[in-house]
Amino acid sequence: MENILEKLKEIKQGEIGITLYSPTEDKILLSLNKDLIVPLASAAKIAIAFCVVKLVEEQKYKWTDKIQNIKFNPDEDSDVLYPHYQNRSSLMLCEAVEVMIACHDSHVANSIVQFCGTWDYFNQKIRTYFKKINIKQNPKDLSSEGELAQILELLKCSIQGYDSEPEVWAPLINGLVRQRGEIKGIPSHLVNHMTGGLDNVVIDIGIIGEFSKAPILFVIGAKNLPNRNINQLADEKIAEALKLIYETYCKSNNVQDCKI
């Protein structure tokens, strides 16, 4: 685990935090600056999805409810991941939540929030569970933020929820699994995550490994970085850290063909 920390500490400018958790052992494997609060950017969509799941659990909505006047963000990749949706003007709530996460689609996110309430309502909803998570409509709003420790708790609740009630939590998990966030050196089906980023912020939330074989949940966040448009060091070091997490997973599960 120390090698993971050392890799992240190679990011000399800015603030960095990480938390790793083993669902199998029910324990934190590694933690650095877990109370760091980081802008969420696109990763706030995980919190939006969490709120929708809770509303479905409370029977205020059904996953089969239909959202009308759906529009996709042309700057995202729904045309690649969901080409069969492009001519549709409506989606079921379950479909919309999956697309929102898988494609980081802010237009679909807004349709979901407006269908189920308002942005203020969703923000109040998430804060009843996680007081240090705040969500805003604009992904670039710096006040849309969360504490790393509480983001991990949100992820834990989502994975545990899927284990116990897969039919309720499936749209959120499906979005994580489907989004295109490949990391060179890790099989794409063994890293299921949600990323967010701004010019000087990066956050990555997800699960490494097979769901049924002692996976590792992770949250990595960094802020006050050099402009990422011209300096990719932080992104590179975080990717290298994720590869080290994958190696840890392989060793703990006796995966023989783990090659980075």
C-alpha atoms as a PDB file:
ATOM      1  CA  MET A   1       0.000   0.000   0.000  1.00  0.00           C
ATOM      2  CA  GLU A   2       2.879   2.338   0.700  1.00  0.00           C
ATOM      3  CA  ASN A   3       3.826   2.310  -2.970  1.00  0.00           C
ATOM      4  CA  ILE A   4       0.403   3.736  -3.836  1.00  0.00           C
ATOM      5  CA  LEU A   5       0.905   6.630  -1.438  1.00  0.00           C
ATOM      6  CA  GLU A   6       4.416   7.255  -2.726  1.00  0.00           C
ATOM      7  CA  LYS A   7       3.117   7.394  -6.280  1.00  0.00           C
ATOM      8  CA  LEU A   8       0.495   9.999  -5.392  1.00  0.00           C
ATOM      9  CA  LYS A   9       3.015  12.021  -3.415  1.00  0.00           C
ATOM     10  CA  GLU A  10       4.876  12.519  -6.680  1.00  0.00           C
ATOM     11  CA  ILE A  11       2.186  15.131  -7.340  1.00  0.00           C
ATOM     12  CA  LYS A  12       4.103  18.000  -5.769  1.00  0.00           C
ATOM     13  CA  GLN A  13       1.661  20.851  -6.401  1.00  0.00           C
ATOM     14  CA  GLY A  14      -1.864  20.816  -5.056  1.00  0.00           C
ATOM     15  CA  GLU A  15      -3.743  18.744  -2.477  1.00  0.00           C
ATOM     16  CA  ILE A  16      -4.335  15.025  -2.917  1.00  0.00           C
ATOM     17  CA  GLY A  17      -6.378  12.468  -1.006  1.00  0.00           C
ATOM     18  CA  ILE A  18      -7.223   8.795  -1.345  1.00  0.00           C
ATOM     19  CA  THR A  19      -9.313   6.187   0.443  1.00  0.00           C
ATOM     20  CA  LEU A  20      -9.369   2.467  -0.345  1.00  0.00           C
ATOM     21  CA  TYR A  21     -11.897   0.082   1.160  1.00  0.00           C
ATOM     22  CA  SER A  22     -12.329  -3.693   1.082  1.00  0.00           C
ATOM     23  CA  PRO A  23     -16.017  -4.763   1.156  1.00  0.00           C
ATOM     24  CA  THR A  24     -14.925  -8.355   1.821  1.00  0.00           C
ATOM     25  CA  GLU A  25     -12.891  -7.447   4.896  1.00  0.00           C
ATOM     26  CA  ASP A  26     -15.096  -4.456   5.757  1.00  0.00           C
ATOM     27  CA  LYS A  27     -12.120  -2.266   6.443  1.00  0.00           C
ATOM     28  CA  ILE A  28     -10.249   0.748   5.153  1.00  0.00           C
ATOM     29  CA  LEU A  29      -7.103  -0.434   3.398  1.00  0.00           C
ATOM     30  CA  LEU A  30      -5.505   2.952   2.870  1.00  0.00           C
ATOM     31  CA  SER A  31      -6.374   6.547   3.661  1.00  0.00           C
ATOM     32  CA  LEU A  32      -4.697   9.882   3.054  1.00  0.00           C
ATOM     33  CA  ASN A  33      -6.451  13.224   3.671  1.00  0.00           C
ATOM     34  CA  LYS A  34      -9.853  11.530   3.845  1.00  0.00           C
ATOM     35  CA  ASP A  35     -11.426  14.812   5.006  1.00  0.00           C
ATOM     36  CA  LEU A  36     -10.273  16.635   1.875  1.00  0.00           C
ATOM     37  CA  ILE A  37     -13.189  18.382   0.177  1.00  0.00           C
ATOM     38  CA  VAL A  38     -12.939  18.340  -3.607  1.00  0.00           C
ATOM     39  CA  PRO A  39     -15.155  19.808  -6.351  1.00  0.00           C
ATOM     40  CA  LEU A  40     -17.117  16.919  -7.864  1.00  0.00           C
ATOM     41  CA  ALA A  41     -17.561  18.119 -11.449  1.00  0.00           C
ATOM     42  CA  SER A  42     -19.208  15.269 -13.422  1.00  0.00           C
ATOM     43  CA  ALA A  43     -18.811  12.870 -10.490  1.00  0.00           C
ATOM     44  CA  ALA A  44     -21.734  14.646  -8.786  1.00  0.00           C
ATOM     45  CA  LYS A  45     -23.959  12.504 -11.000  1.00  0.00           C
ATOM     46  CA  ILE A  46     -23.292   9.586  -8.658  1.00  0.00           C
ATOM     47  CA  ALA A  47     -24.901  11.617  -5.861  1.00  0.00           C
ATOM     48  CA  ILE A  48     -27.848  12.497  -8.115  1.00  0.00           C
ATOM     49  CA  ALA A  49     -28.330   8.812  -8.920  1.00  0.00           C
ATOM     50  CA  PHE A  50     -28.111   7.936  -5.217  1.00  0.00           C
ATOM     51  CA  CYS A  51     -30.953  10.368  -4.509  1.00  0.00           C
ATOM     52  CA  VAL A  52     -33.096   8.830  -7.250  1.00  0.00           C
ATOM     53  CA  VAL A  53     -32.497   5.353  -5.849  1.00  0.00           C
ATOM     54  CA  LYS A  54     -33.683   6.566  -2.453  1.00  0.00           C
ATOM     55  CA  LEU A  55     -36.810   8.058  -4.023  1.00  0.00           C
ATOM     56  CA  VAL A  56     -37.515   4.725  -5.718  1.00  0.00           C
ATOM     57  CA  GLU A  57     -36.964   2.905  -2.416  1.00  0.00           C
ATOM     58  CA  GLU A  58     -39.446   5.289  -0.810  1.00  0.00           C
ATOM     59  CA  GLN A  59     -41.897   4.395  -3.630  1.00  0.00           C
ATOM     60  CA  LYS A  60     -42.203   8.017  -4.700  1.00  0.00           C
ATOM     61  CA  TYR A  61     -41.135   7.011  -8.197  1.00  0.00           C
ATOM     62  CA  LYS A  62     -40.767   3.800 -10.199  1.00  0.00           C
ATOM     63  CA  TRP A  63     -37.857   2.954 -12.461  1.00  0.00           C
ATOM     64  CA  THR A  64     -40.364   2.520 -15.282  1.00  0.00           C
ATOM     65  CA  ASP A  65     -41.648   6.108 -14.991  1.00  0.00           C
ATOM     66  CA  LYS A  66     -41.190   7.957 -18.262  1.00  0.00           C
ATOM     67  CA  ILE A  67     -39.271  11.237 -18.572  1.00  0.00           C
ATOM     68  CA  GLN A  68     -40.447  13.282 -21.549  1.00  0.00           C
ATOM     69  CA  ASN A  69     -38.522  15.770 -23.713  1.00  0.00           C
ATOM     70  CA  ILE A  70     -35.171  14.098 -23.191  1.00  0.00           C
ATOM     71  CA  LYS A  71     -32.226  15.837 -24.845  1.00  0.00           C
ATOM     72  CA  PHE A  72     -28.678  14.535 -24.932  1.00  0.00           C
ATOM     73  CA  ASN A  73     -25.592  16.664 -24.450  1.00  0.00           C
ATOM     74  CA  PRO A  74     -23.878  16.726 -27.868  1.00  0.00           C
ATOM     75  CA  ASP A  75     -20.499  17.222 -26.186  1.00  0.00           C
ATOM     76  CA  GLU A  76     -20.737  13.807 -24.496  1.00  0.00           C
ATOM     77  CA  ASP A  77     -20.732  10.296 -25.952  1.00  0.00           C
ATOM     78  CA  SER A  78     -24.296   9.001 -25.741  1.00  0.00           C
ATOM     79  CA  ASP A  79     -24.255   8.667 -29.535  1.00  0.00           C
ATOM     80  CA  VAL A  80     -21.467   6.101 -29.128  1.00  0.00           C
ATOM     81  CA  LEU A  81     -22.695   4.209 -26.056  1.00  0.00           C
ATOM     82  CA  TYR A  82     -26.423   4.532 -26.742  1.00  0.00           C
ATOM     83  CA  PRO A  83     -26.867   5.000 -30.496  1.00  0.00           C
ATOM     84  CA  HIS A  84     -30.292   3.368 -30.268  1.00  0.00           C
ATOM     85  CA  TYR A  85     -31.533   6.142 -27.945  1.00  0.00           C
ATOM     86  CA  GLN A  86     -30.676   9.091 -30.177  1.00  0.00           C
ATOM     87  CA  ASN A  87     -34.060   9.438 -31.883  1.00  0.00           C
ATOM     88  CA  ARG A  88     -36.032   9.000 -28.705  1.00  0.00           C
ATOM     89  CA  SER A  89     -37.696  11.945 -27.003  1.00  0.00           C
ATOM     90  CA  SER A  90     -38.374  10.063 -23.760  1.00  0.00           C
ATOM     91  CA  LEU A  91     -36.575   7.586 -21.521  1.00  0.00           C
ATOM     92  CA  MET A  92     -37.615   5.511 -18.563  1.00  0.00           C
ATOM     93  CA  LEU A  93     -36.161   6.787 -15.309  1.00  0.00           C
ATOM     94  CA  CYS A  94     -33.863   3.749 -15.067  1.00  0.00           C
ATOM     95  CA  GLU A  95     -32.524   4.367 -18.581  1.00  0.00           C
ATOM     96  CA  ALA A  96     -31.960   8.052 -17.924  1.00  0.00           C
ATOM     97  CA  VAL A  97     -29.978   7.421 -14.720  1.00  0.00           C
ATOM     98  CA  GLU A  98     -27.749   4.921 -16.493  1.00  0.00           C
ATOM     99  CA  VAL A  99     -27.102   7.293 -19.425  1.00  0.00           C
ATOM    100  CA  MET A 100     -26.427  10.213 -17.074  1.00  0.00           C
ATOM    101  CA  ILE A 101     -23.612   8.304 -15.361  1.00  0.00           C
ATOM    102  CA  ALA A 102     -22.239   6.362 -18.304  1.00  0.00           C
ATOM    103  CA  CYS A 103     -22.039   9.457 -20.525  1.00  0.00           C
ATOM    104  CA  HIS A 104     -21.478  12.200 -17.912  1.00  0.00           C
ATOM    105  CA  ASP A 105     -24.531  13.811 -19.519  1.00  0.00           C
ATOM    106  CA  SER A 106     -25.510  17.072 -17.795  1.00  0.00           C
ATOM    107  CA  HIS A 107     -28.587  17.550 -19.996  1.00  0.00           C
ATOM    108  CA  VAL A 108     -30.010  14.185 -18.978  1.00  0.00           C
ATOM    109  CA  ALA A 109     -29.060  14.921 -15.355  1.00  0.00           C
ATOM    110  CA  ASN A 110     -31.106  18.108 -15.448  1.00  0.00           C
ATOM    111  CA  SER A 111     -34.080  16.244 -16.958  1.00  0.00           C
ATOM    112  CA  ILE A 112     -33.932  13.698 -14.135  1.00  0.00           C
ATOM    113  CA  VAL A 113     -33.742  16.346 -11.417  1.00  0.00           C
ATOM    114  CA  GLN A 114     -36.582  18.387 -12.906  1.00  0.00           C
ATOM    115  CA  PHE A 115     -38.707  15.241 -13.232  1.00  0.00           C
ATOM    116  CA  CYS A 116     -38.182  14.272  -9.591  1.00  0.00           C
ATOM    117  CA  GLY A 117     -38.111  17.746  -8.039  1.00  0.00           C
ATOM    118  CA  THR A 118     -35.633  20.621  -8.190  1.00  0.00           C
ATOM    119  CA  TRP A 119     -31.901  21.052  -7.712  1.00  0.00           C
ATOM    120  CA  ASP A 120     -32.511  22.518  -4.264  1.00  0.00           C
ATOM    121  CA  TYR A 121     -34.599  19.478  -3.369  1.00  0.00           C
ATOM    122  CA  PHE A 122     -31.894  17.070  -4.550  1.00  0.00           C
ATOM    123  CA  ASN A 123     -29.245  18.981  -2.661  1.00  0.00           C
ATOM    124  CA  GLN A 124     -31.299  18.785   0.522  1.00  0.00           C
ATOM    125  CA  LYS A 125     -31.913  15.088  -0.133  1.00  0.00           C
ATOM    126  CA  ILE A 126     -28.255  14.155  -0.479  1.00  0.00           C
ATOM    127  CA  ARG A 127     -27.327  16.190   2.577  1.00  0.00           C
ATOM    128  CA  THR A 128     -29.743  14.206   4.739  1.00  0.00           C
ATOM    129  CA  TYR A 129     -27.404  11.266   4.143  1.00  0.00           C
ATOM    130  CA  PHE A 130     -24.064  12.984   3.608  1.00  0.00           C
ATOM    131  CA  LYS A 131     -23.740  16.421   5.157  1.00  0.00           C
ATOM    132  CA  LYS A 132     -20.457  17.175   3.416  1.00  0.00           C
ATOM    133  CA  ILE A 133     -21.664  16.515  -0.132  1.00  0.00           C
ATOM    134  CA  ASN A 134     -23.172  19.378  -2.100  1.00  0.00           C
ATOM    135  CA  ILE A 135     -24.477  19.191  -5.677  1.00  0.00           C
ATOM    136  CA  LYS A 136     -25.229  21.878  -8.237  1.00  0.00           C
ATOM    137  CA  GLN A 137     -26.657  21.925 -11.746  1.00  0.00           C
ATOM    138  CA  ASN A 138     -23.500  23.341 -13.311  1.00  0.00           C
ATOM    139  CA  PRO A 139     -20.736  20.681 -13.209  1.00  0.00           C
ATOM    140  CA  LYS A 140     -18.162  23.489 -13.199  1.00  0.00           C
ATOM    141  CA  ASP A 141     -19.590  25.079 -10.055  1.00  0.00           C
ATOM    142  CA  LEU A 142     -16.850  24.800  -7.426  1.00  0.00           C
ATOM    143  CA  SER A 143     -19.459  24.626  -4.658  1.00  0.00           C
ATOM    144  CA  SER A 144     -20.574  21.280  -6.072  1.00  0.00           C
ATOM    145  CA  GLU A 145     -18.212  19.348  -3.838  1.00  0.00           C
ATOM    146  CA  GLY A 146     -17.764  16.505  -1.428  1.00  0.00           C
ATOM    147  CA  GLU A 147     -15.540  15.156   1.310  1.00  0.00           C
ATOM    148  CA  LEU A 148     -13.600  12.093   0.181  1.00  0.00           C
ATOM    149  CA  ALA A 149     -14.633  10.038   3.218  1.00  0.00           C
ATOM    150  CA  GLN A 150     -18.316  10.695   2.588  1.00  0.00           C
ATOM    151  CA  ILE A 151     -17.983  10.016  -1.135  1.00  0.00           C
ATOM    152  CA  LEU A 152     -16.550   6.624  -0.206  1.00  0.00           C
ATOM    153  CA  GLU A 153     -19.528   6.030   2.099  1.00  0.00           C
ATOM    154  CA  LEU A 154     -21.873   6.851  -0.785  1.00  0.00           C
ATOM    155  CA  LEU A 155     -20.041   4.355  -2.989  1.00  0.00           C
ATOM    156  CA  LYS A 156     -20.120   1.713  -0.235  1.00  0.00           C
ATOM    157  CA  CYS A 157     -23.872   2.180   0.186  1.00  0.00           C
ATOM    158  CA  SER A 158     -24.341   1.811  -3.563  1.00  0.00           C
ATOM    159  CA  ILE A 159     -22.319  -1.402  -3.837  1.00  0.00           C
ATOM    160  CA  GLN A 160     -23.901  -2.880  -0.712  1.00  0.00           C
ATOM    161  CA  GLY A 161     -27.318  -1.842  -1.983  1.00  0.00           C
ATOM    162  CA  TYR A 162     -26.688  -3.616  -5.267  1.00  0.00           C
ATOM    163  CA  ASP A 163     -25.631  -6.761  -3.415  1.00  0.00           C
ATOM    164  CA  SER A 164     -28.865  -6.846  -1.414  1.00  0.00           C
ATOM    165  CA  GLU A 165     -31.353  -5.273  -3.851  1.00  0.00           C
ATOM    166  CA  PRO A 166     -29.883  -5.408  -7.362  1.00  0.00           C
ATOM    167  CA  GLU A 167     -33.181  -4.549  -9.029  1.00  0.00           C
ATOM    168  CA  VAL A 168     -33.271  -1.226  -7.127  1.00  0.00           C
ATOM    169  CA  TRP A 169     -29.618  -0.206  -7.509  1.00  0.00           C
ATOM    170  CA  ALA A 170     -28.969  -1.590 -10.997  1.00  0.00           C
ATOM    171  CA  PRO A 171     -29.322   1.706 -12.958  1.00  0.00           C
ATOM    172  CA  LEU A 172     -26.572   3.371 -10.897  1.00  0.00           C
ATOM    173  CA  ILE A 173     -24.243   0.359 -11.133  1.00  0.00           C
ATOM    174  CA  ASN A 174     -25.007  -0.133 -14.832  1.00  0.00           C
ATOM    175  CA  GLY A 175     -23.849   3.429 -15.468  1.00  0.00           C
ATOM    176  CA  LEU A 176     -20.563   2.823 -13.658  1.00  0.00           C
ATOM    177  CA  VAL A 177     -19.956  -0.382 -15.592  1.00  0.00           C
ATOM    178  CA  ARG A 178     -20.815   1.057 -18.980  1.00  0.00           C
ATOM    179  CA  GLN A 179     -18.951   4.358 -18.993  1.00  0.00           C
ATOM    180  CA  ARG A 180     -15.781   4.540 -21.055  1.00  0.00           C
ATOM    181  CA  GLY A 181     -13.083   5.270 -18.519  1.00  0.00           C
ATOM    182  CA  GLU A 182     -10.458   2.774 -19.635  1.00  0.00           C
ATOM    183  CA  ILE A 183      -7.047   2.800 -17.983  1.00  0.00           C
ATOM    184  CA  LYS A 184      -4.252   1.321 -20.042  1.00  0.00           C
ATOM    185  CA  GLY A 185      -2.960  -1.796 -18.354  1.00  0.00           C
ATOM    186  CA  ILE A 186      -6.174  -2.691 -16.507  1.00  0.00           C
ATOM    187  CA  PRO A 187      -8.808  -4.871 -18.224  1.00  0.00           C
ATOM    188  CA  SER A 188     -11.745  -2.560 -18.884  1.00  0.00           C
ATOM    189  CA  HIS A 189     -14.237  -4.852 -17.145  1.00  0.00           C
ATOM    190  CA  LEU A 190     -12.166  -4.712 -13.952  1.00  0.00           C
ATOM    191  CA  VAL A 191     -12.304  -0.954 -13.454  1.00  0.00           C
ATOM    192  CA  ASN A 192     -15.797   0.477 -13.131  1.00  0.00           C
ATOM    193  CA  HIS A 193     -15.721   4.093 -12.110  1.00  0.00           C
ATOM    194  CA  MET A 194     -16.912   7.677 -12.464  1.00  0.00           C
ATOM    195  CA  THR A 195     -14.480  10.491 -13.119  1.00  0.00           C
ATOM    196  CA  GLY A 196     -14.777  14.232 -12.789  1.00  0.00           C
ATOM    197  CA  GLY A 197     -12.409  17.014 -13.631  1.00  0.00           C
ATOM    198  CA  LEU A 198     -11.885  20.727 -14.024  1.00  0.00           C
ATOM    199  CA  ASP A 199      -8.833  22.747 -15.025  1.00  0.00           C
ATOM    200  CA  ASN A 200      -7.188  22.185 -11.635  1.00  0.00           C
ATOM    201  CA  VAL A 201      -9.317  19.396 -10.140  1.00  0.00           C
ATOM    202  CA  VAL A 202      -9.576  15.658 -10.694  1.00  0.00           C
ATOM    203  CA  ILE A 203     -11.678  13.041  -8.918  1.00  0.00           C
ATOM    204  CA  ASP A 204     -12.136   9.336  -9.545  1.00  0.00           C
ATOM    205  CA  ILE A 205     -14.662   7.101  -7.769  1.00  0.00           C
ATOM    206  CA  GLY A 206     -15.124   3.406  -8.383  1.00  0.00           C
ATOM    207  CA  ILE A 207     -14.403  -0.260  -7.963  1.00  0.00           C
ATOM    208  CA  ILE A 208     -11.411  -2.279  -9.128  1.00  0.00           C
ATOM    209  CA  GLY A 209     -11.765  -6.026  -9.591  1.00  0.00           C
ATOM    210  CA  GLU A 210     -14.584  -8.472 -10.094  1.00  0.00           C
ATOM    211  CA  PHE A 211     -17.648  -7.697  -8.009  1.00  0.00           C
ATOM    212  CA  SER A 212     -17.673 -11.273  -6.694  1.00  0.00           C
ATOM    213  CA  LYS A 213     -13.943 -11.537  -5.927  1.00  0.00           C
ATOM    214  CA  ALA A 214     -12.867  -9.205  -3.133  1.00  0.00           C
ATOM    215  CA  PRO A 215     -12.848  -5.965  -5.145  1.00  0.00           C
ATOM    216  CA  ILE A 216     -11.369  -2.699  -3.898  1.00  0.00           C
ATOM    217  CA  LEU A 217     -13.459   0.446  -3.674  1.00  0.00           C
ATOM    218  CA  PHE A 218     -11.529   3.641  -4.226  1.00  0.00           C
ATOM    219  CA  VAL A 219     -11.934   7.393  -4.095  1.00  0.00           C
ATOM    220  CA  ILE A 220      -9.098   9.611  -5.279  1.00  0.00           C
ATOM    221  CA  GLY A 221      -9.353  13.392  -5.364  1.00  0.00           C
ATOM    222  CA  ALA A 222      -6.983  16.259  -6.019  1.00  0.00           C
ATOM    223  CA  LYS A 223      -7.423  20.014  -6.240  1.00  0.00           C
ATOM    224  CA  ASN A 224      -5.355  23.190  -6.683  1.00  0.00           C
ATOM    225  CA  LEU A 225      -3.395  21.384  -9.391  1.00  0.00           C
ATOM    226  CA  PRO A 226      -1.482  23.043 -12.222  1.00  0.00           C
ATOM    227  CA  ASN A 227      -3.717  23.595 -15.254  1.00  0.00           C
ATOM    228  CA  ARG A 228      -4.486  20.077 -16.462  1.00  0.00           C
ATOM    229  CA  ASN A 229      -4.922  21.282 -20.026  1.00  0.00           C
ATOM    230  CA  ILE A 230      -1.187  21.836 -20.250  1.00  0.00           C
ATOM    231  CA  ASN A 231       0.165  19.748 -17.357  1.00  0.00           C
ATOM    232  CA  GLN A 232      -0.916  16.095 -17.243  1.00  0.00           C
ATOM    233  CA  LEU A 233       1.311  15.009 -14.347  1.00  0.00           C
ATOM    234  CA  ALA A 234      -1.526  14.545 -11.837  1.00  0.00           C
ATOM    235  CA  ASP A 235      -3.611  12.533 -14.290  1.00  0.00           C
ATOM    236  CA  GLU A 236      -0.629  10.328 -15.099  1.00  0.00           C
ATOM    237  CA  LYS A 237       0.219   9.691 -11.449  1.00  0.00           C
ATOM    238  CA  ILE A 238      -3.378   8.890 -10.567  1.00  0.00           C
ATOM    239  CA  ALA A 239      -3.543   6.412 -13.463  1.00  0.00           C
ATOM    240  CA  GLU A 240      -0.307   4.827 -12.206  1.00  0.00           C
ATOM    241  CA  ALA A 241      -1.758   4.648  -8.689  1.00  0.00           C
ATOM    242  CA  LEU A 242      -4.846   2.874 -10.039  1.00  0.00           C
ATOM    243  CA  LYS A 243      -2.586   0.311 -11.711  1.00  0.00           C
ATOM    244  CA  LEU A 244      -0.917  -0.285  -8.356  1.00  0.00           C
ATOM    245  CA  ILE A 245      -4.342  -0.754  -6.765  1.00  0.00           C
ATOM    246  CA  TYR A 246      -5.095  -3.286  -9.491  1.00  0.00           C
ATOM    247  CA  GLU A 247      -1.861  -5.113  -8.689  1.00  0.00           C
ATOM    248  CA  THR A 248      -2.919  -5.217  -5.023  1.00  0.00           C
ATOM    249  CA  TYR A 249      -6.267  -6.684  -6.060  1.00  0.00           C
ATOM    250  CA  CYS A 250      -4.544  -9.309  -8.203  1.00  0.00           C
ATOM    251  CA  LYS A 251      -2.219 -10.358  -5.389  1.00  0.00           C
ATOM    252  CA  SER A 252      -5.044 -10.630  -2.855  1.00  0.00           C
ATOM    253  CA  ASN A 253      -7.086 -12.772  -5.261  1.00  0.00           C
ATOM    254  CA  ASN A 254      -4.189 -14.855  -6.619  1.00  0.00           C
ATOM    255  CA  VAL A 255      -4.784 -13.636 -10.147  1.00  0.00           C
ATOM    256  CA  GLN A 256      -1.959 -15.267 -12.075  1.00  0.00           C
ATOM    257  CA  ASP A 257      -2.121 -13.335 -15.364  1.00  0.00           C
ATOM    258  CA  CYS A 258      -2.088  -9.838 -13.877  1.00  0.00           C
ATOM    259  CA  LYS A 259       0.117  -7.845 -16.197  1.00  0.00           C
ATOM    260  CA  ILE A 260       0.387  -4.060 -16.180  1.00  0.00           C
END
